[in-house]
Short mmCIF file of C-alpha atoms (C1' of nucleotides) in Angstrom, two decimals:
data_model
loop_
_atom_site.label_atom_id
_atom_site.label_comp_id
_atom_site.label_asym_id
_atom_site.label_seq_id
_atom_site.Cartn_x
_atom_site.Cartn_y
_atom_site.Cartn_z
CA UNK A 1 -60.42 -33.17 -3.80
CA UNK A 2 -58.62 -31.24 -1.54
CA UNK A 3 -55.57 -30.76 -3.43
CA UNK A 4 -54.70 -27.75 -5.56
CA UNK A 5 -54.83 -28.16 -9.00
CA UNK A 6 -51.34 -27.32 -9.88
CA UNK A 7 -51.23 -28.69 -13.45
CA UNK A 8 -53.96 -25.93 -14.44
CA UNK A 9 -51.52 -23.23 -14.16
CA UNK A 10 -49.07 -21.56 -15.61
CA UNK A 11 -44.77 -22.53 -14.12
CA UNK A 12 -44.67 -18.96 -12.98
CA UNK A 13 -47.72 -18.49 -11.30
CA UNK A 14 -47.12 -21.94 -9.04
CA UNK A 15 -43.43 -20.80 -8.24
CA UNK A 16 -44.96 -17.23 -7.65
CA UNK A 17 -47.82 -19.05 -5.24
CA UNK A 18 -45.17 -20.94 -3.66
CA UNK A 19 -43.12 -18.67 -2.35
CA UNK A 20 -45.89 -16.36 -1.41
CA UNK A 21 -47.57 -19.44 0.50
CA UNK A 22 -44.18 -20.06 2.18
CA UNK A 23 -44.13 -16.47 3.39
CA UNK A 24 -47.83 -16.67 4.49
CA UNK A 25 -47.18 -17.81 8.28
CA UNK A 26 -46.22 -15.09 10.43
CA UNK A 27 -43.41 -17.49 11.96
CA UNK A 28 -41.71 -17.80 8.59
CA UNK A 29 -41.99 -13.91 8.46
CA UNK A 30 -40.16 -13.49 12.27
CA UNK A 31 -37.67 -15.86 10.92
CA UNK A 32 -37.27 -13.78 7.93
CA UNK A 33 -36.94 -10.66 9.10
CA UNK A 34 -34.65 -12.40 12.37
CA UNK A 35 -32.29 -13.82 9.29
CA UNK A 36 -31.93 -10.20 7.85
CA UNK A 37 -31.86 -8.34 10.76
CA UNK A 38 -28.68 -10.22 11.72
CA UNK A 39 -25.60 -9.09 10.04
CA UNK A 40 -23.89 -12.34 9.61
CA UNK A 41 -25.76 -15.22 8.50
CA UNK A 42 -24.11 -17.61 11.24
CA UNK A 43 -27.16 -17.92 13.07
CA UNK A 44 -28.12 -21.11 15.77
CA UNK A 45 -30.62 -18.70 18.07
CA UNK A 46 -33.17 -18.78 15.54
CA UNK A 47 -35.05 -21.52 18.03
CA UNK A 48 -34.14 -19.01 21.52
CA UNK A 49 -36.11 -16.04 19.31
CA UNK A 50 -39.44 -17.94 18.60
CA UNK A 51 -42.07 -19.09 20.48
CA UNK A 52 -42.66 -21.86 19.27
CA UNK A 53 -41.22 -25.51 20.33
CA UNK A 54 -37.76 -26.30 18.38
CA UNK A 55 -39.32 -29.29 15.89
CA UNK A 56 -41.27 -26.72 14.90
CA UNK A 57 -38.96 -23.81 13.72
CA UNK A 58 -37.28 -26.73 12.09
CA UNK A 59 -40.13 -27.99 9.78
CA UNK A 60 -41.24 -23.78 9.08
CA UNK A 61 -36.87 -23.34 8.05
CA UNK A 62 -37.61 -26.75 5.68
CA UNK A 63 -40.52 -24.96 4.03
CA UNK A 64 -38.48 -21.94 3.39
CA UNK A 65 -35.68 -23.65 2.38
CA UNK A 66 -38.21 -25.94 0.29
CA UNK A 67 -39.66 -22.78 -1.58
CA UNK A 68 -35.89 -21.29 -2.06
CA UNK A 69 -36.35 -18.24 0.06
CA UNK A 70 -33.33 -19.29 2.24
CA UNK A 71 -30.55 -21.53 2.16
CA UNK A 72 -28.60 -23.10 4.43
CA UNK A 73 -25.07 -25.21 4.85
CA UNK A 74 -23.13 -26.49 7.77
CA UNK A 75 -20.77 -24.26 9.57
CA UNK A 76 -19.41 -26.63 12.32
CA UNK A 77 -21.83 -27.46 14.94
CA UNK A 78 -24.51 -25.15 13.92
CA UNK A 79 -26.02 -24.53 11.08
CA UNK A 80 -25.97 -21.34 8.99
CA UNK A 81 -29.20 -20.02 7.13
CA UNK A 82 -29.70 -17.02 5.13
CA UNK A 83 -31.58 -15.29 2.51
CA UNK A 84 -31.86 -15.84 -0.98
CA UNK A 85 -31.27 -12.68 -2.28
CA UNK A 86 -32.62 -13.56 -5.81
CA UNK A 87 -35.88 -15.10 -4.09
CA UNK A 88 -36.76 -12.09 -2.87
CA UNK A 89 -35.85 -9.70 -5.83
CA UNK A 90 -37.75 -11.97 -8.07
CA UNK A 91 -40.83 -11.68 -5.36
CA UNK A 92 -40.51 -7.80 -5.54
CA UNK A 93 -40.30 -7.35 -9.03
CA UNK A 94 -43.27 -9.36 -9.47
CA UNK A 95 -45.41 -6.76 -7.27
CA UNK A 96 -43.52 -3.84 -8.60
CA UNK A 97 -44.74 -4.72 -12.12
CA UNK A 98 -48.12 -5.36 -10.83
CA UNK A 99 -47.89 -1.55 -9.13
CA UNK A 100 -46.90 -0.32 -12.39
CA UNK A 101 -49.83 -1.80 -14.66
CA UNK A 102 -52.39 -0.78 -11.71
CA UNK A 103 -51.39 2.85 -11.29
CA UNK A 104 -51.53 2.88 -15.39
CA UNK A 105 -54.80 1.80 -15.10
CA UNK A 106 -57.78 4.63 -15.80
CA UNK A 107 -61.11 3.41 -14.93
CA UNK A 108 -61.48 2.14 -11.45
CA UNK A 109 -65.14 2.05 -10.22
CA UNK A 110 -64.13 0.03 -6.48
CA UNK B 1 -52.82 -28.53 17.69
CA UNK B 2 -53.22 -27.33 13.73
CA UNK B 3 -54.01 -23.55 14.40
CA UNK B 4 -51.60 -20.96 14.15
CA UNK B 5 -50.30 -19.40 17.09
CA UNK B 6 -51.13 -15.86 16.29
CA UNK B 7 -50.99 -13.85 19.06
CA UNK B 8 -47.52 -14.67 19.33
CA UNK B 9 -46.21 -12.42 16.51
CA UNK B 10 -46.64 -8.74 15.65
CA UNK B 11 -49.94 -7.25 13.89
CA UNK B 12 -47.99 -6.06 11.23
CA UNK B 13 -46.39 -9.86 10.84
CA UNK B 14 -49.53 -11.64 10.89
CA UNK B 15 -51.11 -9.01 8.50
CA UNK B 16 -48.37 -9.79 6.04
CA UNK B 17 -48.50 -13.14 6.40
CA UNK B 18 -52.34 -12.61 5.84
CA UNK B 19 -52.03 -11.34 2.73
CA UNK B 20 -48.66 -13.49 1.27
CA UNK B 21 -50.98 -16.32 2.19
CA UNK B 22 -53.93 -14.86 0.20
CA UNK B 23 -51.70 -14.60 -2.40
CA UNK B 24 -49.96 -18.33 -2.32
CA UNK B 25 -52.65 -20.31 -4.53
CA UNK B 26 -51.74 -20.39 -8.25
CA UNK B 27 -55.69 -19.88 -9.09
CA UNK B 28 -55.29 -17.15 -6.63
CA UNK B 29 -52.01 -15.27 -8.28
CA UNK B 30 -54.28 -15.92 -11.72
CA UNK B 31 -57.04 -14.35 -10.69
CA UNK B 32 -55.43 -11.52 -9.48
CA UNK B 33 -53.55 -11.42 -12.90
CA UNK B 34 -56.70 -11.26 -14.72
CA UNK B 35 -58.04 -8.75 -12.60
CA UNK B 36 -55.03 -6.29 -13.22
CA UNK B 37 -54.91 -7.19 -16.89
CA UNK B 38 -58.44 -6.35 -17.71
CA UNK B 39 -58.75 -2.36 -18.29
CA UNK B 40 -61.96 -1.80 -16.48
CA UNK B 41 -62.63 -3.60 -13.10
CA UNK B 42 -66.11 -4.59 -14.46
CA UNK B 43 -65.88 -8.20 -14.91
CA UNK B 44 -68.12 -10.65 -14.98
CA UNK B 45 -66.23 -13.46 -16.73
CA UNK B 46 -63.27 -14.78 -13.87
CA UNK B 47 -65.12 -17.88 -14.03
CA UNK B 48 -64.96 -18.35 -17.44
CA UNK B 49 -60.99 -17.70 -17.38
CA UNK B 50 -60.03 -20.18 -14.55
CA UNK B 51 -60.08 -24.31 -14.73
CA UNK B 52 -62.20 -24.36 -11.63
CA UNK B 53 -65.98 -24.51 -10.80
CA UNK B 54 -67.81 -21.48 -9.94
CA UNK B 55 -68.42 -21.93 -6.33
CA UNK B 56 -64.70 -22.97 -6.01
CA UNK B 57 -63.50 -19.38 -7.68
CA UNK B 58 -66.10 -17.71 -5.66
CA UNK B 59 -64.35 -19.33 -2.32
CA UNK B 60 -60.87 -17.71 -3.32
CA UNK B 61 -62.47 -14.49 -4.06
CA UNK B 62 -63.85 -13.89 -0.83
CA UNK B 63 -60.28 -15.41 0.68
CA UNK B 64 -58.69 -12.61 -1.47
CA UNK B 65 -61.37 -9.69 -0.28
CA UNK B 66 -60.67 -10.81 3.35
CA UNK B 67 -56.97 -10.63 2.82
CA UNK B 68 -57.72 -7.19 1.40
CA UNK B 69 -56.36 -7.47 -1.71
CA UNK B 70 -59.05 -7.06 -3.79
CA UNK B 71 -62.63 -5.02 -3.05
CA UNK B 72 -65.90 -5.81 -4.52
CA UNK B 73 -69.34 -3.71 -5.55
CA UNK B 74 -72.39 -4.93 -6.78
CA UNK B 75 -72.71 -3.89 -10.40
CA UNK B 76 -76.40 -4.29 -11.89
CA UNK B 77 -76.56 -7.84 -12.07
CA UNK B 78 -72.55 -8.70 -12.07
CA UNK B 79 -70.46 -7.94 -9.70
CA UNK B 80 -67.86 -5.57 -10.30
CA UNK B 81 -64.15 -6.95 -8.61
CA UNK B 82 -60.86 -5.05 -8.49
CA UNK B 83 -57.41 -4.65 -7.14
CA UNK B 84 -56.89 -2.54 -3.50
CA UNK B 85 -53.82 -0.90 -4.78
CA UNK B 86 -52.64 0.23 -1.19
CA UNK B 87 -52.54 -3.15 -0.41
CA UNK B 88 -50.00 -4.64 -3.01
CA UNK B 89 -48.58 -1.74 -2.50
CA UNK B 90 -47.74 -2.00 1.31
CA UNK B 91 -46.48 -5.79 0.13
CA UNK B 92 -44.07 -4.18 -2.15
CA UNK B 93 -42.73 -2.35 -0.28
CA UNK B 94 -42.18 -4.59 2.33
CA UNK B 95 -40.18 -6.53 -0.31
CA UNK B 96 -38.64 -3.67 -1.67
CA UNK B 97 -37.37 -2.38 2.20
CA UNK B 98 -35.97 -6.52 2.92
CA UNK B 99 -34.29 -6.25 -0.69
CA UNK B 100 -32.32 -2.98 0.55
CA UNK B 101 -31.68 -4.73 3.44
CA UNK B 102 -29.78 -7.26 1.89
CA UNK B 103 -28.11 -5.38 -0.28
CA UNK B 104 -26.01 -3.39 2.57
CA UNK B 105 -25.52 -6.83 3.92
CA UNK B 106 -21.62 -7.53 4.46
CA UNK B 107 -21.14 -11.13 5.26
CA UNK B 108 -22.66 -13.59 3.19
CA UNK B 109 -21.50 -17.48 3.89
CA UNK B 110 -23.95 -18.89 1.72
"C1'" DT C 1 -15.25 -43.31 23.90
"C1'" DA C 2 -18.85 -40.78 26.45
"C1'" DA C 3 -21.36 -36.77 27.19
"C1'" DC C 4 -22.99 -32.61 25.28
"C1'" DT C 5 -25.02 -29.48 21.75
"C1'" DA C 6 -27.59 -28.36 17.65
"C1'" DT C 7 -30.65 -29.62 14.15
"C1'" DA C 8 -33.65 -33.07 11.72
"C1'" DT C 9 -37.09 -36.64 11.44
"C1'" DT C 10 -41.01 -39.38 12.93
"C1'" DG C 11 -45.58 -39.91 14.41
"C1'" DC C 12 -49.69 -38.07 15.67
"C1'" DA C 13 -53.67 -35.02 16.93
"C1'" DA C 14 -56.06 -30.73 15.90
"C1'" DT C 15 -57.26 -27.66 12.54
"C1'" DA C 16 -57.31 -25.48 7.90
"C1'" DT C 17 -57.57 -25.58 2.92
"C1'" DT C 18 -59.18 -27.04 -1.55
"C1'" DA C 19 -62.65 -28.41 -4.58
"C1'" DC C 20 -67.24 -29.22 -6.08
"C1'" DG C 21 -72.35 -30.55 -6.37
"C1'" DA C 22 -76.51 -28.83 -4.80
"C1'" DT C 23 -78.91 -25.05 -3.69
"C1'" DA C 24 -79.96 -20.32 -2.33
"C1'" DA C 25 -80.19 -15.32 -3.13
"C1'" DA C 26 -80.48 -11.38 -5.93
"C1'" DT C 27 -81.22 -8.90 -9.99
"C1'" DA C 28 -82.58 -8.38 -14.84
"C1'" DT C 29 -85.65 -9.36 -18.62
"C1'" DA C 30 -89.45 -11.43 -21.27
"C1'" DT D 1 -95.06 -13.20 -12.51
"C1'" DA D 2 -91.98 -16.58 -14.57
"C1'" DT D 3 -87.45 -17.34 -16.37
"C1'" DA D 4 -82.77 -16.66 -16.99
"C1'" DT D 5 -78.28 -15.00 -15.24
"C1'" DT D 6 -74.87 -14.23 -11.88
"C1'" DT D 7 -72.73 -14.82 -7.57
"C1'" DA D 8 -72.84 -16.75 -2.76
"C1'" DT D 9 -73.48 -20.30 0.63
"C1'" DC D 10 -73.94 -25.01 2.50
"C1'" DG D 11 -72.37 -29.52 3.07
"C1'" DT D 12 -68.92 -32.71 2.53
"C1'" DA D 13 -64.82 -35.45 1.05
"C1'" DA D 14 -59.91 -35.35 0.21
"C1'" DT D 15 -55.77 -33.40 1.38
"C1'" DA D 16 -52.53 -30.12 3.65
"C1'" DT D 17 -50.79 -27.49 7.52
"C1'" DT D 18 -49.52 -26.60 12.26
"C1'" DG D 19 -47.51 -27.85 16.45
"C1'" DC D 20 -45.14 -30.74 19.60
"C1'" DA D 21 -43.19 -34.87 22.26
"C1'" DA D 22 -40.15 -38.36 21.41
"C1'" DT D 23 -36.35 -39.75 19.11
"C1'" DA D 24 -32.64 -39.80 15.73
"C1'" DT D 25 -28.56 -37.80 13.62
"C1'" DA D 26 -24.29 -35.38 13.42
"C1'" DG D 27 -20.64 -32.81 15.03
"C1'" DT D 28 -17.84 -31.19 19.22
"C1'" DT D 29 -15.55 -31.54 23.32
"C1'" DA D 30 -14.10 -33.53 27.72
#
DNA sequence: TAACTATATTGCAATATTACGATAAATATA
DNA sequence: TATATTTATCGTAATATTGCAATATAGTTA
């Protein structure tokens, strides 16, 4: 045991649960809201704006970039990340139809 | 090391992260589904619905109460679960306010 | 080419998560 | 009270995550 049981669920739910898992460490949020927050995606300071050691930032940008939330491609000596915009919007749709069928809902007891 | 270093990002960043983490389990995102599909928030029968023993769907409700997305009441003999709307609320929005964001975003190199 | 800079990978220790059998706790019903 | 029903907790094994030092890789510049 130990390992989730990915086969018992539906394609959307696990891409859903993947994302949402890769956003579920609040370093992968700073870096996040760091990649947005700057208005060009040229970015090699992402290491200089976390406090955490550089492997590090490097293996939480692979899990992003793993999950699709960000992408990245050379640009000289640095590299260049930024955000999948279609990540995202696919993340917030996903809750905004959820917000939708709740406030549609009638009985609530909780 | 293993633990996250927590007190080295905002409250609001490791609440979020709190609660996309919550929400990054496939059996987790079902759950929730079924929850939010059922009209009433009496149910009795999550177990039944999910490929997963009892105690193990028991484990990622409490993971999902502590996360505060979902709030529970003792119901005769069930137990009566349901969606904290506030909650996936503040998550969509967060989404919603990074999707605007992007969108006023000149540059894009990727 | 050699030194420098930026990012990735490897290897490992500490900790967390996932899953489930066994069992407990709590309430309802015969 | 005894039994059934429902959910929670405990204990434990398998696996995953987190973090970093050391090192590798790749491009740039002197």
């Amino acid at each position: 045991m130990g390992a989730t049981k990915t086969d018992h669920f539906s394609e959307e739910q696990n891409r859903l649960a993947n994302r949402m898992k890769a956003l579920g460490h609040p370093a992968r949020i700073a870096i996040m809201e760091h990649l947005i927050s700057v208005d060009s995606c040229i970015c090699g300071d992402i290491v200089n704006v976390l406090p955490l050691a550089q492997p590090t930032v490097s293996q939480h940008l692979k899990e992003l970039k793993n999950a699709g939330l960000i992408k990245g491609s050379i640009e000289g000596t640095a590299i260049c990340y930024c955000v999948d915009k279609d990540a995202i919007a696919e993340l917030q749709n996903y809750l905004a139809k959820t917000t939708l069928q709740l406030e549609n809902k009638e009985k609530s007891c909780c």
